[in-house]
mmCIF file of C-alpha atoms in Angstrom:
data_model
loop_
_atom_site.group_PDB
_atom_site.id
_atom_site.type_symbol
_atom_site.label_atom_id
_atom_site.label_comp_id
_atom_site.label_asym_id
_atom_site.label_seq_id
_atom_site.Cartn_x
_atom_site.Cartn_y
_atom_site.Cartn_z
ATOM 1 C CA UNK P 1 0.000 0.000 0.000
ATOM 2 C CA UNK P 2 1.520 3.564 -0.933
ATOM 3 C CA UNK P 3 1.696 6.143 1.056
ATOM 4 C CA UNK P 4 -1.192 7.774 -0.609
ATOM 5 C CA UNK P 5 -3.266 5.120 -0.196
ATOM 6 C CA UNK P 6 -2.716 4.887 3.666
ATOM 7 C CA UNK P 7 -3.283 8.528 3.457
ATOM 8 C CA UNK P 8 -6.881 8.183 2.034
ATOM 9 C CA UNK P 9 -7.587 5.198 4.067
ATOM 10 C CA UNK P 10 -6.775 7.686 7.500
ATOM 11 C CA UNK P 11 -8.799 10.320 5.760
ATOM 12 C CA UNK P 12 -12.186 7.732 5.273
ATOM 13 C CA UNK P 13 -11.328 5.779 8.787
ATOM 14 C CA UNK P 14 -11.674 9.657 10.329
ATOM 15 C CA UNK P 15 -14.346 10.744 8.415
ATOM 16 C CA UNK P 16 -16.484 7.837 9.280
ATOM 17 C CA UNK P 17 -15.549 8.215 13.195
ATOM 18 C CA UNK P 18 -16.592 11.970 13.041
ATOM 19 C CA UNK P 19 -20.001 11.043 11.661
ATOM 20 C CA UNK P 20 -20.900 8.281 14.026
ATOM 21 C CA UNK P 21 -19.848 10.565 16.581
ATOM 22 C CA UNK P 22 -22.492 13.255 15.393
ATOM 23 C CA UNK P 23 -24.981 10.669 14.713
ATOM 24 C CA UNK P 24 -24.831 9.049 18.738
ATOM 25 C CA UNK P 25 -24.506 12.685 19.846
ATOM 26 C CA UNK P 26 -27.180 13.692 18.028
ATOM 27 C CA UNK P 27 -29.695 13.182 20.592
ATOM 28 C CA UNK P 28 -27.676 14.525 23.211
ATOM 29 C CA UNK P 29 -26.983 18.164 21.407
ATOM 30 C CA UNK P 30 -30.698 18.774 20.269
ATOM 31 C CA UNK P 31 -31.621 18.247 23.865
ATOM 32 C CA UNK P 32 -29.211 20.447 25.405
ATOM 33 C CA UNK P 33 -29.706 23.180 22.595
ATOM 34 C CA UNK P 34 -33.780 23.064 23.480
ATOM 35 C CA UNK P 35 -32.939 23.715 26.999
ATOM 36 C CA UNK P 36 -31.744 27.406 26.010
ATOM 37 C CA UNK P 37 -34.887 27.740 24.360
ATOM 38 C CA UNK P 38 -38.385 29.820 25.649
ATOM 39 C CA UNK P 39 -41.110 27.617 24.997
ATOM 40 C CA UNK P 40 -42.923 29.447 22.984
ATOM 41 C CA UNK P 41 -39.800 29.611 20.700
ATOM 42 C CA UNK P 42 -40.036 25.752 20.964
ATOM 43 C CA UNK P 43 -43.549 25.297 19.763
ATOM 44 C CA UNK P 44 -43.274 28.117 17.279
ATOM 45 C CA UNK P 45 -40.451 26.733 15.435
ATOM 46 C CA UNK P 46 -38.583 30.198 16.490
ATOM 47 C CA UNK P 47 -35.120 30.784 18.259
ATOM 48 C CA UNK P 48 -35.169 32.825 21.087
ATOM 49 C CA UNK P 49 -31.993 31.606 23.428
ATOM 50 C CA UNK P 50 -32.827 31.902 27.417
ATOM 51 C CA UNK P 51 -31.335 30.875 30.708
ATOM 52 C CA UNK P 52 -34.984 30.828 32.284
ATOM 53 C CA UNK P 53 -35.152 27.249 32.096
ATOM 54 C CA UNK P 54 -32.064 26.379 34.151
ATOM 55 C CA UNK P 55 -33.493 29.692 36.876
ATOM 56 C CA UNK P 56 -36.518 28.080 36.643
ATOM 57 C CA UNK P 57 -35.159 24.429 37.227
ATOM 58 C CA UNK P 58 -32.689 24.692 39.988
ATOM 59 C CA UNK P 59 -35.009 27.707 42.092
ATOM 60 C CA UNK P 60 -38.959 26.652 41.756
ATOM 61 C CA UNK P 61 -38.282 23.274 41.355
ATOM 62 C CA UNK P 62 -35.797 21.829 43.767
ATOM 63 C CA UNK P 63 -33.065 20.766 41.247
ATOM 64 C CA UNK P 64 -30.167 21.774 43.070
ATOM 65 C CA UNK P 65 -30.981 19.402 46.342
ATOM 66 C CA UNK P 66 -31.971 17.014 44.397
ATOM 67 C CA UNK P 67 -28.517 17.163 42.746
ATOM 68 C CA UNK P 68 -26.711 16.857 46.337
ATOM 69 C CA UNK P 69 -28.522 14.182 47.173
ATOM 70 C CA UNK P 70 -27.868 12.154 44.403
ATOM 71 C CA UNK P 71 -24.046 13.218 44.295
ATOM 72 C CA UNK P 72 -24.356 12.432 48.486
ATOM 73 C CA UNK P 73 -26.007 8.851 47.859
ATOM 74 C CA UNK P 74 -23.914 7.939 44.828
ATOM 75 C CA UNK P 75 -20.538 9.215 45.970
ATOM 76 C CA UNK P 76 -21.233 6.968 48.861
ATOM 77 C CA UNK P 77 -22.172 3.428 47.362
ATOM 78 C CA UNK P 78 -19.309 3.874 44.580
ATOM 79 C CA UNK P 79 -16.698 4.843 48.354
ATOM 80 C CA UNK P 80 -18.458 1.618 50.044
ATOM 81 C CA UNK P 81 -19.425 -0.162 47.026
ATOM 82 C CA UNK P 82 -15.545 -0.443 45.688
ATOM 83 C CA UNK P 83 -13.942 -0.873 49.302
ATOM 84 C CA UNK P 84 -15.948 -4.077 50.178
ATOM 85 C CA UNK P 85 -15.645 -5.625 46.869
ATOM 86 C CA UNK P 86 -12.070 -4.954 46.781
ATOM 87 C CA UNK P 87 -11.431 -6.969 50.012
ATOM 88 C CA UNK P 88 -13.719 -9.252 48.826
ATOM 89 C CA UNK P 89 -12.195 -9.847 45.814
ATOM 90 C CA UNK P 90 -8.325 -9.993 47.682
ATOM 91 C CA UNK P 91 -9.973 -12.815 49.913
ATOM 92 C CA UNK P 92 -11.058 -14.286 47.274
ATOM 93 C CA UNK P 93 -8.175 -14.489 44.749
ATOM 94 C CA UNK P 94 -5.640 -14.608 47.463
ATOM 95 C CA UNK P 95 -6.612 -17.122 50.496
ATOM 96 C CA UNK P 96 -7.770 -20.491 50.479
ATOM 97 C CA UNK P 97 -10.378 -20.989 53.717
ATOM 98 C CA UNK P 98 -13.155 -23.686 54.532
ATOM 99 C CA UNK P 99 -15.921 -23.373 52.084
ATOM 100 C CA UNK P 100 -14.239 -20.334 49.901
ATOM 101 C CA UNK P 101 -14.811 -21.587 46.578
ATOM 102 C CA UNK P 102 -18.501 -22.321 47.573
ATOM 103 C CA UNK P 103 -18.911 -18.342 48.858
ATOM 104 C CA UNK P 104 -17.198 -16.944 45.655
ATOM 105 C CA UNK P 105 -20.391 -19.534 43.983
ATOM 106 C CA UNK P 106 -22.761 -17.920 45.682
ATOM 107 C CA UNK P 107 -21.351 -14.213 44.854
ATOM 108 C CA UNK P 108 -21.392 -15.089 41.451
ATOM 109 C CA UNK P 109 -24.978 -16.618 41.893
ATOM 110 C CA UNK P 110 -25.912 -12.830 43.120
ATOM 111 C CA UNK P 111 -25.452 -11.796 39.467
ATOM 112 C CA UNK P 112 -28.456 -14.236 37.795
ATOM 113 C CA UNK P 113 -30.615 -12.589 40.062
ATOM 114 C CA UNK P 114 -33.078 -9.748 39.055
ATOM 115 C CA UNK P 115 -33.001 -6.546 41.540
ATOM 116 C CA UNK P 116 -36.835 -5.933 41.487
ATOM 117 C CA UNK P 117 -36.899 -9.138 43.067
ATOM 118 C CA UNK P 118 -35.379 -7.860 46.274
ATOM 119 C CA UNK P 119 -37.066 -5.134 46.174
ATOM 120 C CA UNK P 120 -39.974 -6.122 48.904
ATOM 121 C CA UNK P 121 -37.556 -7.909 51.191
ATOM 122 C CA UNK P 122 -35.366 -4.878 51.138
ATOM 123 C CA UNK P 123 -38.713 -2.099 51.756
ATOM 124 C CA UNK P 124 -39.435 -4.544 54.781
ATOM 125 C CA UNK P 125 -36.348 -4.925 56.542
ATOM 126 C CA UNK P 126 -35.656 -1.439 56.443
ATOM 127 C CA UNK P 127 -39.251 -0.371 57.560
ATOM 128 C CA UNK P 128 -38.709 -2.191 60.370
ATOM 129 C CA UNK P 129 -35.247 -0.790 61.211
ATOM 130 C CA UNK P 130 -36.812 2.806 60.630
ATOM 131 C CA UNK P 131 -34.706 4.075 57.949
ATOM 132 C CA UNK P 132 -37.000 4.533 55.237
ATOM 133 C CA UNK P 133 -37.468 8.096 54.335
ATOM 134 C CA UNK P 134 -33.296 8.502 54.941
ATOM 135 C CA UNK P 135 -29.757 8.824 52.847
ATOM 136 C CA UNK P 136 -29.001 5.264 54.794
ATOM 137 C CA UNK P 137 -32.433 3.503 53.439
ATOM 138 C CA UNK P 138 -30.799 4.997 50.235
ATOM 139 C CA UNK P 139 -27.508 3.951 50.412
ATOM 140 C CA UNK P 140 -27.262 0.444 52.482
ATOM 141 C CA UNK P 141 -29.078 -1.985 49.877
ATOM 142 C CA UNK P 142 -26.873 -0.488 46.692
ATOM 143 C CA UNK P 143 -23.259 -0.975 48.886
ATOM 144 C CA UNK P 144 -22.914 -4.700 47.557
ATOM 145 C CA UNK P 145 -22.226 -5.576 43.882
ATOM 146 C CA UNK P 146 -21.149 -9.462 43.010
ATOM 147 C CA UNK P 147 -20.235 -8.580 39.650
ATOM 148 C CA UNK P 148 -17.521 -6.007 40.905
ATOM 149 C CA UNK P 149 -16.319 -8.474 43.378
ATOM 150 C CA UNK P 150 -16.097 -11.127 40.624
ATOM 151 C CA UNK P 151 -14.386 -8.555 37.804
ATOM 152 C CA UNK P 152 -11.769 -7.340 41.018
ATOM 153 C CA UNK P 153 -11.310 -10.869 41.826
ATOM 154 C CA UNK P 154 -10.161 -11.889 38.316
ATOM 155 C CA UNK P 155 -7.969 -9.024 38.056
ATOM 156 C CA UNK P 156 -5.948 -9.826 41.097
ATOM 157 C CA UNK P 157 -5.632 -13.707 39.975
ATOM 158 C CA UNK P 158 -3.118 -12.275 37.525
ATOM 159 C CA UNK P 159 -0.824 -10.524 39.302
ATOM 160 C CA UNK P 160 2.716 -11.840 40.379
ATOM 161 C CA UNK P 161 2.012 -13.880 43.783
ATOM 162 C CA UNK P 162 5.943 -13.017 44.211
ATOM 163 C CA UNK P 163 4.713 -9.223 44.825
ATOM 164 C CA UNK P 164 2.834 -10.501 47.970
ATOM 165 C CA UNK P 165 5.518 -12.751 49.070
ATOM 166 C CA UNK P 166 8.319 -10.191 48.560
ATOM 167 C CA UNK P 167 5.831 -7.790 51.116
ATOM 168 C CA UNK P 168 4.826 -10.495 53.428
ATOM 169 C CA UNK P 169 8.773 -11.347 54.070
ATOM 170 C CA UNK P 170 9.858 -7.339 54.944
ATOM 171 C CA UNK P 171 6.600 -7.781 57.571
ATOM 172 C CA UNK P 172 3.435 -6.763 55.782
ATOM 173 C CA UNK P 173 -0.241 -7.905 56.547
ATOM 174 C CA UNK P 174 -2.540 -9.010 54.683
ATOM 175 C CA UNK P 175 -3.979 -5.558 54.900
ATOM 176 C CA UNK P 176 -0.735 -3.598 53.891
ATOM 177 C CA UNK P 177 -0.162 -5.809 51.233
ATOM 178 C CA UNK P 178 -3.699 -4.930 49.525
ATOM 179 C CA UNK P 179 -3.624 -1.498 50.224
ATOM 180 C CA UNK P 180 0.642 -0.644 49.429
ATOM 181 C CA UNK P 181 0.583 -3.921 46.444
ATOM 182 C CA UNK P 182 -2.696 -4.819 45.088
ATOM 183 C CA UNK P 183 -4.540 -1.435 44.765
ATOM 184 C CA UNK P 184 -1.683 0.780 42.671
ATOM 185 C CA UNK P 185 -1.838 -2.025 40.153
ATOM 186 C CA UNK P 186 -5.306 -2.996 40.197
ATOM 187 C CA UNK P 187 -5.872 0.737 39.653
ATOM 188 C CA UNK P 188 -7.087 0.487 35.997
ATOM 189 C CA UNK P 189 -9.999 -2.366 37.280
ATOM 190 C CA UNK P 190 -10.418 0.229 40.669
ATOM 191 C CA UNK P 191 -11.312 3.027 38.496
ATOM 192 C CA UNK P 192 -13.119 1.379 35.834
ATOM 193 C CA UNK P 193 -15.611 -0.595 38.413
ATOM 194 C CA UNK P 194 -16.350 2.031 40.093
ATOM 195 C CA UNK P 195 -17.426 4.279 37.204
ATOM 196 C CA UNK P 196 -19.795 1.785 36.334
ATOM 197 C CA UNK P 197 -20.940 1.679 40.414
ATOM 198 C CA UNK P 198 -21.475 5.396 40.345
ATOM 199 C CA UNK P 199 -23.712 5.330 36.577
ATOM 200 C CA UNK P 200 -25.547 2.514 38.113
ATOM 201 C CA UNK P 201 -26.594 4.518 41.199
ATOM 202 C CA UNK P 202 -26.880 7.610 39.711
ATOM 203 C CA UNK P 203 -29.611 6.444 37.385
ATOM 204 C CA UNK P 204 -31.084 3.929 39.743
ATOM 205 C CA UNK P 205 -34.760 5.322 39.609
ATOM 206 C CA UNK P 206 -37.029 2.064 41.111
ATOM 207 C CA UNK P 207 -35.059 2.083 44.532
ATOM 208 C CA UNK P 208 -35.636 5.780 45.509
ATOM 209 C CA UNK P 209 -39.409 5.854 44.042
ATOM 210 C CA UNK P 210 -39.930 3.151 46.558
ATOM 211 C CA UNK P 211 -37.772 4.165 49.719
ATOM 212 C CA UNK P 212 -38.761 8.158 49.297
ATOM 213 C CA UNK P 213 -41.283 10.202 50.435
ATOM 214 C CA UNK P 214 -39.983 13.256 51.434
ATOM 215 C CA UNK P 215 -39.109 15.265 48.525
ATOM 216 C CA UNK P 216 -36.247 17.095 50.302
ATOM 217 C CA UNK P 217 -34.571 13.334 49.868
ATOM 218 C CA UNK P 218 -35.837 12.847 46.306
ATOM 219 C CA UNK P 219 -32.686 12.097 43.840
ATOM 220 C CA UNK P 220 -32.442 13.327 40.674
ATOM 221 C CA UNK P 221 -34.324 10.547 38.604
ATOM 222 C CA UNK P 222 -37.451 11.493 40.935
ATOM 223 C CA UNK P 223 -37.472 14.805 40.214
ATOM 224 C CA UNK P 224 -37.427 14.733 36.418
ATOM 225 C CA UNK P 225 -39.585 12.318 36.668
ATOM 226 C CA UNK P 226 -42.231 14.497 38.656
ATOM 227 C CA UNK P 227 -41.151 17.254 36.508
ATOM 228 C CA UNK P 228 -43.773 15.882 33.489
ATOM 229 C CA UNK P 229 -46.580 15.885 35.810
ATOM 230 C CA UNK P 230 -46.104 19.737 37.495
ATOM 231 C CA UNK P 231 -49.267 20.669 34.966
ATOM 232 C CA UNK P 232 -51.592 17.844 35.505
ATOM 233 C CA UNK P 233 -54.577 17.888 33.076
ATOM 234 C CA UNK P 234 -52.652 20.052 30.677
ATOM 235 C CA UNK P 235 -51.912 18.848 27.243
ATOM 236 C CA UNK P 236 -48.895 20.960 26.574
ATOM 237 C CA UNK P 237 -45.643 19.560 28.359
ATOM 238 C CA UNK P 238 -42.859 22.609 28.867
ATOM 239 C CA UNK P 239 -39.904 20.189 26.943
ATOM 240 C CA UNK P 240 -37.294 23.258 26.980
ATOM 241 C CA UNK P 241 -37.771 22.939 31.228
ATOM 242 C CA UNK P 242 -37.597 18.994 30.638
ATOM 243 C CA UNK P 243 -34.547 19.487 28.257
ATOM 244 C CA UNK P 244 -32.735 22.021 30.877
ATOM 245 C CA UNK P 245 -33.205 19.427 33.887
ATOM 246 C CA UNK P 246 -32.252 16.580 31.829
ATOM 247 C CA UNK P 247 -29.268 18.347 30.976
ATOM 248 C CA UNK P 248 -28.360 18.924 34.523
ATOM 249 C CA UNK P 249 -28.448 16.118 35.254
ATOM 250 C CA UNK P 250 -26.065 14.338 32.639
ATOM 251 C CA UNK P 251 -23.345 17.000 33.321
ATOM 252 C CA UNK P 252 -22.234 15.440 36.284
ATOM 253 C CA UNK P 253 -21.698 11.731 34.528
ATOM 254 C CA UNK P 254 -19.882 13.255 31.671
ATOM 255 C CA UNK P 255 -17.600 15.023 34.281
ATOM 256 C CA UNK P 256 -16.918 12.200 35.976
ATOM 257 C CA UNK P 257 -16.453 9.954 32.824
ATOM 258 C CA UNK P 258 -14.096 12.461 31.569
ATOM 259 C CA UNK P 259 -12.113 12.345 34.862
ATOM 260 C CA UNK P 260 -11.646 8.453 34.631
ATOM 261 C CA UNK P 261 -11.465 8.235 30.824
ATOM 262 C CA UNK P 262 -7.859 6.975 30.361
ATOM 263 C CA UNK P 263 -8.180 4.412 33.220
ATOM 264 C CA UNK P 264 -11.634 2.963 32.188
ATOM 265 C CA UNK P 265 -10.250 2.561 28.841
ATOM 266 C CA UNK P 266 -7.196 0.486 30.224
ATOM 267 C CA UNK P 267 -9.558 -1.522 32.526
ATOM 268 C CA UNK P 268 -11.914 -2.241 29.348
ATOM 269 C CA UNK P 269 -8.501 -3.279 27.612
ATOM 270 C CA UNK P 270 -6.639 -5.028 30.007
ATOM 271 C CA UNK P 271 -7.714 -8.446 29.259
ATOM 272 C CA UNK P 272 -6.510 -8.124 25.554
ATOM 273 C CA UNK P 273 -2.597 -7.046 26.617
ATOM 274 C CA UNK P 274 -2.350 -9.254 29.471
#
């Protein structure tokens, strides 16, 4: 192949990433774009670019608690969420114990279950411990994930038992060894897991519909969803308000997957250069 040729090939390989980009975006751009629009711009097919919709959003309609609380409960069960099934996972991959391989079976049994199925048990043991209608009732039943606990406990399988041994004969624990050893290079699975942890809370919507009441606790999938029915009986929905809280609340999981980019990639990845 000439130079030329590889040249053209870049060109079409580029080209054809730039428009599947704009096509998947797409979506995301019309939606924020709407949300600088008045609505009777909207429905008139005019342009008339406003902030009004984010005033309106974050001061008449709660948005900016309900953006705490969901950065509160999710930053919390990704912290919790990631430390347990990081130990987990260490146990796991590095200690042999009476009836281990039969716990790790039923972790990984945890993951052919549906969640709506615990859903009940979960409303009635916390009723009864009185934490409904709280940021624990929100955070306690997310904190354990069997799938990150299996992916961690993979991860560690392959690294060097030599690193442990070289720690455990200048005097480690078993503690020192997976915070000082394991963690730095299981960094790229760390990250990536608990990426995935915080989307997975952040858009959980059943749990806090069921566990919620008090609307100063509502997350941010319970207020957008309430947002559609702030007009009851009226035809018209106000989409450029919709658009404006929608976009509020996707900001924050772009942020964060731009923060974590270059490690999720590598923990996607790092099965194919092991």
């Amino acid at each position: 192949m000439t130079r030329e040729t590889s040249a053209r090939a870049l060109w079409l390989i580029n080209g054809l990433t730039l428009l599947a980009a704009v096509i998947f975006l797409s979506p995301v751009l019309y939606s924020i774009w709407m949300s600088f629009q008045t609505s009777d711009a909207y429905y008139s097919g005019g342009v008339d670019f406003t902030l009004r919709n984010y005033d309106v959003a974050v001061g008449q309609y709660n948005f900016a608690r309900y953006l705490l609380n969901s950065v509160i409960v999710s930053g919390i069960v990704t912290l919790l969420g990631i430390s347990f099934a990081t130990m987990a996972a260490f146990a796991f991959a590095r200690f042999e114990f009476p009836g281990g391989n039969l716990m790790f079976g039923a972790v990984v049994a945890t993951l052919m279950i549906p969640s709506h199925i615990t859903l009940i048990p979960n409303y009635l043991t916390l009723a009864r411990a009185g934490m409904l209608d709280s940021y624990a009732g929100l955070i306690l039943p997310a904190i354990s994930s069997g799938f990150a606990a299996f992916f961690l406990r993979q991860y560690i399988r392959g690294i060097p038992r030599a690193l442990d041994e070289a720690a455990y004969m200048d005097g480690a624990t078993p503690l020192k060894v997976l915070w000082r050893v394991i963690v730095p290079i299981s960094k790229p699975a760390i990250f990536s897991m608990a990426l995935q942890l915080f989307i997975a809370e952040w858009n959980n919507y059943i749990w806090p519909l069921v566990a919620i009441s008090e609307s100063d606790l509502f997350t941010l999938q319970i207020g957008l969803a309430r947002l559609y029915r702030v007009n009851p009986g009226e035809d018209v929905i106000d989409w450029p308000l919709v658009m404006a809280a929608s976009t509020i609340t996707i900001l924050p999981v772009l942020l964060g997957f731009v923060l974590v980019e270059r490690h999720l990639v590598r923990g996607i990845t790092m099965g194919a250069v092991k």
